[in-house]
Coordinates of C-alpha atoms in Angstrom, one line a residue:
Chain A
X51 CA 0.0 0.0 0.0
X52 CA 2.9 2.4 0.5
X53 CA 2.7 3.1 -3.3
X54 CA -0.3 5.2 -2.3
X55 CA 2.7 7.8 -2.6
X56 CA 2.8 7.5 -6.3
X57 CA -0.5 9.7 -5.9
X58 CA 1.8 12.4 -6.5
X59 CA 2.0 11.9 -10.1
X60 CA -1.7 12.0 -10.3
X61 CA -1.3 15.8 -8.5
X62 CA 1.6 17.1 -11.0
X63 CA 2.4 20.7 -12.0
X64 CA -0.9 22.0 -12.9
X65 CA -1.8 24.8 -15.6
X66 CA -4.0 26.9 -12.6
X67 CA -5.7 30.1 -13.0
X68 CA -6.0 29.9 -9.3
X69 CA -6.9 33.6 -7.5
X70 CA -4.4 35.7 -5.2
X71 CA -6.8 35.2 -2.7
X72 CA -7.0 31.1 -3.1
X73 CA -3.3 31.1 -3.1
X74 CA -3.4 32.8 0.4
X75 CA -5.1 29.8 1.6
X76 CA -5.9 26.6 2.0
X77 CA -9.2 25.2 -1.3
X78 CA -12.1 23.4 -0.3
X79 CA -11.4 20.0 -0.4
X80 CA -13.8 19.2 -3.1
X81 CA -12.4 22.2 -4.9
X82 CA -8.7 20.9 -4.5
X83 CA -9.6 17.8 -5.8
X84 CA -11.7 19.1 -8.4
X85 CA -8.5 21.0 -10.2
X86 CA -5.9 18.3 -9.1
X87 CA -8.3 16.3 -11.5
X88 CA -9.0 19.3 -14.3
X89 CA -5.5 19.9 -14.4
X90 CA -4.4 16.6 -15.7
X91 CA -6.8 16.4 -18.0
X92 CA -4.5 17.9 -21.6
X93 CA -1.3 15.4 -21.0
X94 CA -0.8 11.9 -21.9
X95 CA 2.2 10.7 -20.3
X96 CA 4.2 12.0 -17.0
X97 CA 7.6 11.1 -16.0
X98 CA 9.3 12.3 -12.4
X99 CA 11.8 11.5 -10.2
X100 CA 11.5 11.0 -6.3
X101 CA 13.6 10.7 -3.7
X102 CA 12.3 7.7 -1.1
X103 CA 13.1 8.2 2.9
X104 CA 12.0 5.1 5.1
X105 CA 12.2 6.0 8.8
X106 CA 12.0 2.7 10.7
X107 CA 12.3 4.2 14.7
X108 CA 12.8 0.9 16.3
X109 CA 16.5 0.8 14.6
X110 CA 16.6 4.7 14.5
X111 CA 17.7 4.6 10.9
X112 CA 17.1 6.4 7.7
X113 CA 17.0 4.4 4.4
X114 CA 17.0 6.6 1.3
X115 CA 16.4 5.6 -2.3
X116 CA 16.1 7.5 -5.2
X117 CA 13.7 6.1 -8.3
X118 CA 11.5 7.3 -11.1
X119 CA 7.9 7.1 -11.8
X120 CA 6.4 6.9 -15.8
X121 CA 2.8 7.1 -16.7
X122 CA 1.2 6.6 -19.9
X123 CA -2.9 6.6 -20.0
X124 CA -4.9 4.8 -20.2
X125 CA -3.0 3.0 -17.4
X126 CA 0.8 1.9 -17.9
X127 CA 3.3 2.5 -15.2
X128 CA 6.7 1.8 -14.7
X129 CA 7.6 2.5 -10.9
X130 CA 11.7 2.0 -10.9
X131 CA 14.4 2.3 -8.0
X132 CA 18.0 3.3 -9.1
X133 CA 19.7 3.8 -6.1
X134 CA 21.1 2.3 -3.9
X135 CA 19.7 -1.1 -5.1
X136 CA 17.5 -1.2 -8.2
X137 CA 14.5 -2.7 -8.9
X138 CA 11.4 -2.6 -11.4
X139 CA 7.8 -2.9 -11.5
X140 CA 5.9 -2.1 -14.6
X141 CA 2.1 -2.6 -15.9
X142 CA 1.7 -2.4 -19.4
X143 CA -2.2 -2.3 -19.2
X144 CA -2.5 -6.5 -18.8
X145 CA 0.5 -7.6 -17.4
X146 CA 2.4 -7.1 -14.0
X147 CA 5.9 -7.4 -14.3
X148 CA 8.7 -7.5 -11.2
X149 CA 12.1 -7.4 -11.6
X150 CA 15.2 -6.8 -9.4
X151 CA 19.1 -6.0 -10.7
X152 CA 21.2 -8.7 -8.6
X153 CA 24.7 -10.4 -9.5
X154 CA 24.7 -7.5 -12.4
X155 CA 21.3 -8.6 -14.3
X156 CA 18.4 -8.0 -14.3
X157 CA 16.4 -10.8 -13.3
X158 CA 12.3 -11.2 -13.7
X159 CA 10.7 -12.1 -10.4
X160 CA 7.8 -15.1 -10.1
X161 CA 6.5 -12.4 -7.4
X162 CA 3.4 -14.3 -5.4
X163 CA 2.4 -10.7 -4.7
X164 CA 2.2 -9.6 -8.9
X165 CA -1.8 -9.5 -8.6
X166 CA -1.8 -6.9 -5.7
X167 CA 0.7 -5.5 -7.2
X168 CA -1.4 -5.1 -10.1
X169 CA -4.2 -3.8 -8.2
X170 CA -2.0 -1.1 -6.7
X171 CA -0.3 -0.3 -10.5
X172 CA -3.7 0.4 -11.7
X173 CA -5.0 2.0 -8.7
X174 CA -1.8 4.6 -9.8
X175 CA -3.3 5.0 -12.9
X176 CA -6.1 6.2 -11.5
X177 CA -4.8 8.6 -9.2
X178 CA -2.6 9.9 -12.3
X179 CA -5.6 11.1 -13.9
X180 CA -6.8 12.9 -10.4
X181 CA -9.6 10.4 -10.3
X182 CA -10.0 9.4 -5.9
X183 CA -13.5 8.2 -6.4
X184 CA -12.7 4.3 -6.2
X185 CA -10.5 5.2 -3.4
X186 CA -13.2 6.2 -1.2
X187 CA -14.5 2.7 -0.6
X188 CA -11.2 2.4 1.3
X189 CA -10.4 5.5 2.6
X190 CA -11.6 8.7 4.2
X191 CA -10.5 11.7 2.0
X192 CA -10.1 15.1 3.4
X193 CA -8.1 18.0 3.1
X194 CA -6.3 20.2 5.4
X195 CA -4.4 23.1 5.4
X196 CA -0.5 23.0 5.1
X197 CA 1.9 25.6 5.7
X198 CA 3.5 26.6 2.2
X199 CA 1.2 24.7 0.4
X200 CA -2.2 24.9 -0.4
X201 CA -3.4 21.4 1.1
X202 CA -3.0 18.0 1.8
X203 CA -4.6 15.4 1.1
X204 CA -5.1 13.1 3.8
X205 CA -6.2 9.3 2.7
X206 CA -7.3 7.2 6.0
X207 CA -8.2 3.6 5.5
X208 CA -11.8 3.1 6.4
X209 CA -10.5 -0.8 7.9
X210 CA -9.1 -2.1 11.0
X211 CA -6.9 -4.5 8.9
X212 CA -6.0 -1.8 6.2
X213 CA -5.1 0.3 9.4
X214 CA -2.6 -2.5 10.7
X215 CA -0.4 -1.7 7.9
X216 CA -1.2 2.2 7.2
X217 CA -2.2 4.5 9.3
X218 CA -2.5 7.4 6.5
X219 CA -1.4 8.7 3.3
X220 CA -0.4 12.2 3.4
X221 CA -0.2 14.2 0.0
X222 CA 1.1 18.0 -0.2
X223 CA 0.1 20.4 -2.5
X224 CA 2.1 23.4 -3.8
X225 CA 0.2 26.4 -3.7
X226 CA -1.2 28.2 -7.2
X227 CA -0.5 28.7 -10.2
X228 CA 1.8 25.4 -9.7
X229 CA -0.6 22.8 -8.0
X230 CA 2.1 20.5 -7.9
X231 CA 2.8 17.7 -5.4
X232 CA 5.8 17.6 -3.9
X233 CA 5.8 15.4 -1.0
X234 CA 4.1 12.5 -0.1
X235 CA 4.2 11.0 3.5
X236 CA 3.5 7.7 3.8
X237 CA 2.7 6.8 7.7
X238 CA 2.8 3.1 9.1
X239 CA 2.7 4.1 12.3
X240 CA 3.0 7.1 15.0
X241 CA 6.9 6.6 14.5
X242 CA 7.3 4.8 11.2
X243 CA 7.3 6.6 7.9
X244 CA 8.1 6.3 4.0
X245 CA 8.8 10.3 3.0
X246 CA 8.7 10.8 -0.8
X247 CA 9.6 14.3 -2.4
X248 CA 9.3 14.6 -6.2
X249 CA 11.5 16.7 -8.6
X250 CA 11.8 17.2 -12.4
X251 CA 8.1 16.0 -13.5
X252 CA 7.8 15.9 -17.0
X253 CA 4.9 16.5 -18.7
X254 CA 3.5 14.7 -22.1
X255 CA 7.5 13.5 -22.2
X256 CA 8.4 11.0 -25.3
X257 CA 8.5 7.7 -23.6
X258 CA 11.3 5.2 -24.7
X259 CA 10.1 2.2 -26.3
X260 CA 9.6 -0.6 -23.7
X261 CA 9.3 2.0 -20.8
X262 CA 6.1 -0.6 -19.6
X263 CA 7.7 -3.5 -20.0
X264 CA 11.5 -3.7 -20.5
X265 CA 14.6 -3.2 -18.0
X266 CA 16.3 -2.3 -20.8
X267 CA 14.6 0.5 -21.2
X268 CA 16.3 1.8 -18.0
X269 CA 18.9 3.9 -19.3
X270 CA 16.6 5.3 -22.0
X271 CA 14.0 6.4 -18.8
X272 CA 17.2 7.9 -17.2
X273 CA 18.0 9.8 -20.4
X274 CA 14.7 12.1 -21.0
X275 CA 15.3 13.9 -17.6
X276 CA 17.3 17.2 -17.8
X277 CA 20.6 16.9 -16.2
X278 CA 20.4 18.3 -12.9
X279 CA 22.3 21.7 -12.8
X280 CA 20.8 23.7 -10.1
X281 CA 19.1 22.6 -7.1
X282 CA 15.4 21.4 -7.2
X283 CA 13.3 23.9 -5.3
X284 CA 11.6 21.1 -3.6
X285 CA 15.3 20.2 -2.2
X286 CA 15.2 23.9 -0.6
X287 CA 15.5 24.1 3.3
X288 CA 11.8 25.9 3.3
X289 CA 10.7 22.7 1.7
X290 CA 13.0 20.1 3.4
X291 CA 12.7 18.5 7.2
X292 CA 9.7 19.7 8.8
X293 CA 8.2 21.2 6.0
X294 CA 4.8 22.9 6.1
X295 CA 4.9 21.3 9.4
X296 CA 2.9 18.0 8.2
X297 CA -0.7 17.7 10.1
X298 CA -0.7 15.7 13.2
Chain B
X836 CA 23.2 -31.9 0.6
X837 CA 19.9 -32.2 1.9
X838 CA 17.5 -31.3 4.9
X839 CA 17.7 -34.9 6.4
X840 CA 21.6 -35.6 5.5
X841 CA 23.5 -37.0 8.7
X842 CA 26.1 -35.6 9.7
X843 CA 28.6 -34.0 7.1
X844 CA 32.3 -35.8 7.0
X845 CA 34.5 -33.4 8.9
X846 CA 38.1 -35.1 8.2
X847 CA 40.4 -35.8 10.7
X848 CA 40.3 -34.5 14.3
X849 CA 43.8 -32.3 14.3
X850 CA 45.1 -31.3 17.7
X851 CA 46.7 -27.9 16.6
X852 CA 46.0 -25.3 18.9
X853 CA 47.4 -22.6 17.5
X854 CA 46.3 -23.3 13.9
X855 CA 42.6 -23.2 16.1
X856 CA 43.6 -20.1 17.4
X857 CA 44.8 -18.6 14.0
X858 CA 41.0 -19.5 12.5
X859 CA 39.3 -17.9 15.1
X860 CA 41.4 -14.7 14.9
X861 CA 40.6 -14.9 11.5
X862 CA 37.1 -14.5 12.3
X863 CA 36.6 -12.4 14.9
X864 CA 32.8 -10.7 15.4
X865 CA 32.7 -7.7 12.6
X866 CA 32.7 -4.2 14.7
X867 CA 30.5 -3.1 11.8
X868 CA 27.3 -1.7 13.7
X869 CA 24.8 -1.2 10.7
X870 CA 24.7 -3.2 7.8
X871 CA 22.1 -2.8 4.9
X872 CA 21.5 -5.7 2.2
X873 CA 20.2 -6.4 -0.6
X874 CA 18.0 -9.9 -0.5
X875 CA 16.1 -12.3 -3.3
X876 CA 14.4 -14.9 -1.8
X877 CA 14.1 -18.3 -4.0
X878 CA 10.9 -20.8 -3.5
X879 CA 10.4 -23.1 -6.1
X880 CA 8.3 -21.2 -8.6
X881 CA 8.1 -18.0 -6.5
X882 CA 10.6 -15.2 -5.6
X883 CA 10.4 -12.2 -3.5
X884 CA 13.1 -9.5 -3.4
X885 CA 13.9 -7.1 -0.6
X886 CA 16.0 -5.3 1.3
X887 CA 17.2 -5.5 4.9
X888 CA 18.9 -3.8 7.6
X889 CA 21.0 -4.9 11.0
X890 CA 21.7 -2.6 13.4
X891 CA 23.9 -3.5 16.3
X892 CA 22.9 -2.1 19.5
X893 CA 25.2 -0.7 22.3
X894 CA 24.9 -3.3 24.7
X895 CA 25.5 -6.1 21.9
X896 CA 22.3 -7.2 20.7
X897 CA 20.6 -6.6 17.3
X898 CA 17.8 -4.9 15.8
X899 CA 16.9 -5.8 12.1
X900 CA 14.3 -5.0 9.6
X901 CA 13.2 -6.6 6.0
X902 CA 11.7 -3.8 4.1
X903 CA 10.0 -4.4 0.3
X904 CA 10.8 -2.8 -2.9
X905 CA 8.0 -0.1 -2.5
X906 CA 9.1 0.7 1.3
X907 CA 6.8 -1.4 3.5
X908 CA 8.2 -2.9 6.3
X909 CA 8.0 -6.7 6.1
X910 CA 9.3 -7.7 9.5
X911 CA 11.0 -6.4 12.3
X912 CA 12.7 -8.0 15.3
X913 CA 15.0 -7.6 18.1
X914 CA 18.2 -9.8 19.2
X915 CA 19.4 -9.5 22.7
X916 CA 22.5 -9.9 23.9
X917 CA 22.0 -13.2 25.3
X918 CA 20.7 -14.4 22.0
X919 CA 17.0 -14.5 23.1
X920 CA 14.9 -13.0 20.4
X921 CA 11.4 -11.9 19.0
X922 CA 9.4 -10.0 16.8
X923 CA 8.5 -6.8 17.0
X924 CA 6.0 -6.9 13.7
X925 CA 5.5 -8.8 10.5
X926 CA 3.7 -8.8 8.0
X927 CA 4.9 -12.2 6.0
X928 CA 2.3 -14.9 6.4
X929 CA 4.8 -17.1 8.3
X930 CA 5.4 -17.7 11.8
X931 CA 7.8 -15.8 14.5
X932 CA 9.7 -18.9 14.6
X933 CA 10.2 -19.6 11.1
X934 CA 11.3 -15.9 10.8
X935 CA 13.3 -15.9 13.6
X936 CA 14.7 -19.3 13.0
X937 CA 15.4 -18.9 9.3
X938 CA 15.8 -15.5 7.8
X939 CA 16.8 -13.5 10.6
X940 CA 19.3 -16.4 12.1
X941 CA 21.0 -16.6 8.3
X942 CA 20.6 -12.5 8.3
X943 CA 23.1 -12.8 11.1
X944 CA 25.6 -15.1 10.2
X945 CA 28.6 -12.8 9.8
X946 CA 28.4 -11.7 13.6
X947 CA 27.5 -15.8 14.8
X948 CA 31.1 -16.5 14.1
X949 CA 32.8 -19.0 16.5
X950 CA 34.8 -18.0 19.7
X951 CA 37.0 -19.9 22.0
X952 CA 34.7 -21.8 24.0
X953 CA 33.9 -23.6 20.2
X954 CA 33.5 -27.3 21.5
X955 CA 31.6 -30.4 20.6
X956 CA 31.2 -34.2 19.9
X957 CA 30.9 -34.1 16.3
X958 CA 31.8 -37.7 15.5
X959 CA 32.5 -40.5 17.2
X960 CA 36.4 -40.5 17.6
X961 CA 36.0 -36.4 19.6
X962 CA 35.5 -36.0 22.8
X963 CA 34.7 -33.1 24.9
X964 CA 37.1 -30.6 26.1
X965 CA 39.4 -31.7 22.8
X966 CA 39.8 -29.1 20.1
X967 CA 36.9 -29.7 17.9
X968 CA 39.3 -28.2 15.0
X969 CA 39.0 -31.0 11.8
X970 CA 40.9 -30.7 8.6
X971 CA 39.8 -32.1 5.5
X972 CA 41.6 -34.1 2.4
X973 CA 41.6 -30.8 0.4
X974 CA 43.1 -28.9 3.2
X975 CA 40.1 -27.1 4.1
X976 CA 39.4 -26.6 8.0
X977 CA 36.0 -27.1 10.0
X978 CA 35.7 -25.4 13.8
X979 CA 32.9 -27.0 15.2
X980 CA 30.6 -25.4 18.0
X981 CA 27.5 -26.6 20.0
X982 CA 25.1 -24.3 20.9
X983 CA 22.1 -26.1 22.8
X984 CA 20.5 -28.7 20.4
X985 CA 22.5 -27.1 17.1
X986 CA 25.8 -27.9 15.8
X987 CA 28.3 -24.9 13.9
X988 CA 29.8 -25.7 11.3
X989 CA 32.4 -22.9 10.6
X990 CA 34.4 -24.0 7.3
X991 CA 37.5 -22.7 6.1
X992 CA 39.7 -22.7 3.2
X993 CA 43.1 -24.2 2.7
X994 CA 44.4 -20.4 3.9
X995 CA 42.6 -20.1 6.5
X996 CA 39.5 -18.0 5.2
X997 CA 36.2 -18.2 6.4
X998 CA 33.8 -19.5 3.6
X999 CA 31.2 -21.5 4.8
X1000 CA 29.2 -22.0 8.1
X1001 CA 26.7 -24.9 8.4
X1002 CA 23.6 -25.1 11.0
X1003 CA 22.4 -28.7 12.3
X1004 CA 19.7 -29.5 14.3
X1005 CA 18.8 -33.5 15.6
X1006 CA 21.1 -34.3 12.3
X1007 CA 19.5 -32.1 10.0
X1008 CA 20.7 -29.4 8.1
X1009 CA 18.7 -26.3 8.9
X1010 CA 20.8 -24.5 6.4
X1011 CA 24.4 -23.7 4.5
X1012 CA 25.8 -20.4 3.9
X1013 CA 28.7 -19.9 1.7
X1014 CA 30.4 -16.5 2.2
X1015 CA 32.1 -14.4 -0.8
X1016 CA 34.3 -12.0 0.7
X1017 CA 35.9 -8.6 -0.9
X1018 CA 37.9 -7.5 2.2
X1019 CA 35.4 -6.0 4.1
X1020 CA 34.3 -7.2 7.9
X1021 CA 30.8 -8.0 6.5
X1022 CA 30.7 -10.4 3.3
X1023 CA 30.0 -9.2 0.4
X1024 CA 27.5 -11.8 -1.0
X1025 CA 26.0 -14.5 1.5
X1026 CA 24.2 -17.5 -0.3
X1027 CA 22.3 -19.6 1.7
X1028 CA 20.6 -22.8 1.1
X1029 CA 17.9 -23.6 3.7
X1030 CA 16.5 -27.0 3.1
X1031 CA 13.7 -27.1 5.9
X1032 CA 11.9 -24.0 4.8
X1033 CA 12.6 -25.3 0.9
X1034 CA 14.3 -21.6 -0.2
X1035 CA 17.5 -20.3 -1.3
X1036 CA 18.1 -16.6 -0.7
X1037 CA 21.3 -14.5 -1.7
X1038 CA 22.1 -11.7 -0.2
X1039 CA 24.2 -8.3 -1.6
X1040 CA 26.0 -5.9 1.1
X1041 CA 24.7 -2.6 -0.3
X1042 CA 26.5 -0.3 2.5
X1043 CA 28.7 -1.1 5.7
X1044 CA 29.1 1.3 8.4

């Protein structure tokens, strides 16, 4: 369930004719939603890049990983760690696929778990397109205000069991004219987290051929992205650590 | 080998204490305190792959974690000091023991290295309180150490390097690591063959601190 987070594609840079006097604040939540959804609507295929924290508290450490996300509608996704390790999932539309890079290949996985996995690649789809109404037969949606963003969107599973393994899904949105996501905050627990901040979205990139399918096409993914030659805002201190001070 | 083999041959029994000595200097418990690998899990027709963490603590117990490809924690358990250990969650459809027993026991192999109390009645001709230090044909070495009900196997080459380490229990193998080395404390590959719980997993060291 923790790739809840890929939400964050579905909640990319937005073209927002959002007021002064909306960005001064925090939108209705049905409002929020509303454009997160409109604002998807003119592009075809997303690419980003994220940067994965996992706070476990019981061995007070911090794992980071860095990966990339590509979408192409109706549904196809190719969710993709690069560092430290690397690993692949992609859905082509019919097929789960799980791979992982070990002795220097890659190698396809017989993963018991492809089916969920499948559910969870096209529940990303969904989210992609802005579309959260399947998702609240699991969840409660709300939204609440942030500081130095204009919401977030808080998913809480509606069961007990769902609960055991998430306690909520917390999605920040940058404030107008960029209605962009840059964080998502994954929460286990009262202690354990998964803290994902996104940089470099693309929007209606060129995918590579076998970008749904293929660990080949790794290097090709890698490629469309614009060397990095300046810091990402969303790396900035303001947007770093306790950013927007996250909702209790 | 497999999960009911007796016991494995050992060679002959060598009285050569400071060739014993040498071995276990040549394996002495890593000082590494946190350790992160990289993990694929083989069942016949099924894999899973992901990625774990040890953590020594300060009073000399363990803390570890086994976290999937999309960041959700798998398990999580605690080792004290004394060895006694349990699970703080998990979410694999298997039980404590079978976690505790199996993947976090072969998780911790590079710091369940032998030490100078090693001792044990491997095969007919030892007796307690003799070395229980065996050399093989090939020149390899075995140290062999009882702990409760299990017998250590700690396998060396010809030069003295620490390559394989065996677990017995009642006569049966509970598993076999073999151990790829690069010069670090920690290996840097660990294969291990564990015939009871009918899996093969190889882990990568992906950082060392």
């Amino acid at each position: 369930m923790v790739l809840l987070s890929l939400l964050a594609l579905g909640t990319g840079r937005a073209a927002s004719g959002a007021s002064a006097k909306e960005q001064a604040g925090s939108l209705p939540p049905s409002e929020l939603l509303r454009r997160l959804r409109e604002s998807r609507a003119p592009y075809h295929t997303f690419a980003t890049r994220f940067v994965q924290r996992k706070h476990l508290a019981i061995l007070d450490v911090e794992l980071q990983s860095e990966g990339m996300i590509f979408f192409r509608r109706p549904g196809s996704v190719r969710y993709e760690i690069v560092a430290p390790v690397r690993s692949l999932m992609t859905y082509d539309g019919k097929k789960v696929q799980c791979y992982t890079f070990t002795e220097g290949a890659w190698k396809l996985l017989n993963n018991p778990a492809a089916t969920a996995i499948g559910q969870v690649l096209r529940q990303i789809g969904r989210w992609i397109q802005g579309d959260f109404d399947r998702d609240r037969k699991m969840f409660d949606i709300d939204v609440v205000p942030a500081d130095n963003y204009a919401g977030c969107i808080r998913l809480t599973p509606r069961s007990e069991a769902l609960t055991k393994y998430i306690r909520r899904v917390e999605i920040y949105v940058e404030k107008a004219p960029e209605y962009r996501v840059t964080r998502v905050i994954i929460r286990e627990s009262e202690v354990d987290l998964t803290d994902m901040r996104f940089r470099q979205e693309l929007r209606n990139p060129s995918i590579p051929e076998g970008t749904f399918s293929a660990p080949e096409a790794s290097n090709a993914c890698v490629g469309i992205f614009p060397p990095v030659d300046r810091p990402d805002p969303n790396e900035s201190p303001t947007r770093s650590g306790a950013a927007g001070r996250p909702p209790s | 080998m497999g999960g009911c083999a007796s016991l494995p041959s050992l060679g002959e029994p060598v009285n050569d204490a400071p060739r014993r000595a040498a071995l276990l200097h040549a394996c002495q418990r890593p000082q590494a305190t946190e350790v992160v690998f990289r993990t694929l899990i083989h069942w016949p027709g099924r894999e899973v792959s992901l990625t774990e963490v040890v953590k020594m603590t300060p009073e000399g117990g363990f803390r570890a974690a086994g976290i999937t490809d999309i960041g959700s924690t798998l398990y999580a358990v605690q080792v004290a000091p004394n060895g006694a250990s349990r699970v703080l969650s998990k979410s694999l459809p298997f039980s404590d023991r079978w976690l505790l027993d199996g993947l976090v026991a072969e998780l911790l192999i590079p710091w369940q290295r032998p030490h100078e109390a090693s001792q044990g009645t491997p095969n007919a001709s030892a007796r307690v309180g003799e070395p229980q230090l065996y050399r093989q044909s090939d020149g390899t070495w075995t140290l062999v150490h009882h702990a409760g009900n299990d017998l250590h196997l700690f396998i060396f080459d010809a030069d003295g390097n620490w390559k394989e380490v065996r677990r017995l229990s009642g006569g049966h193998l509970r598993y076999r690591a073999s151990l790829e080395w690069d010069g670090e404390p920690i290996p840097k590959i660990i294969r291990v063959n564990n015939p009871g719980n009918h899996y093969r997993a190889v882990r990568e060291r992906v950082s060392l601190q």
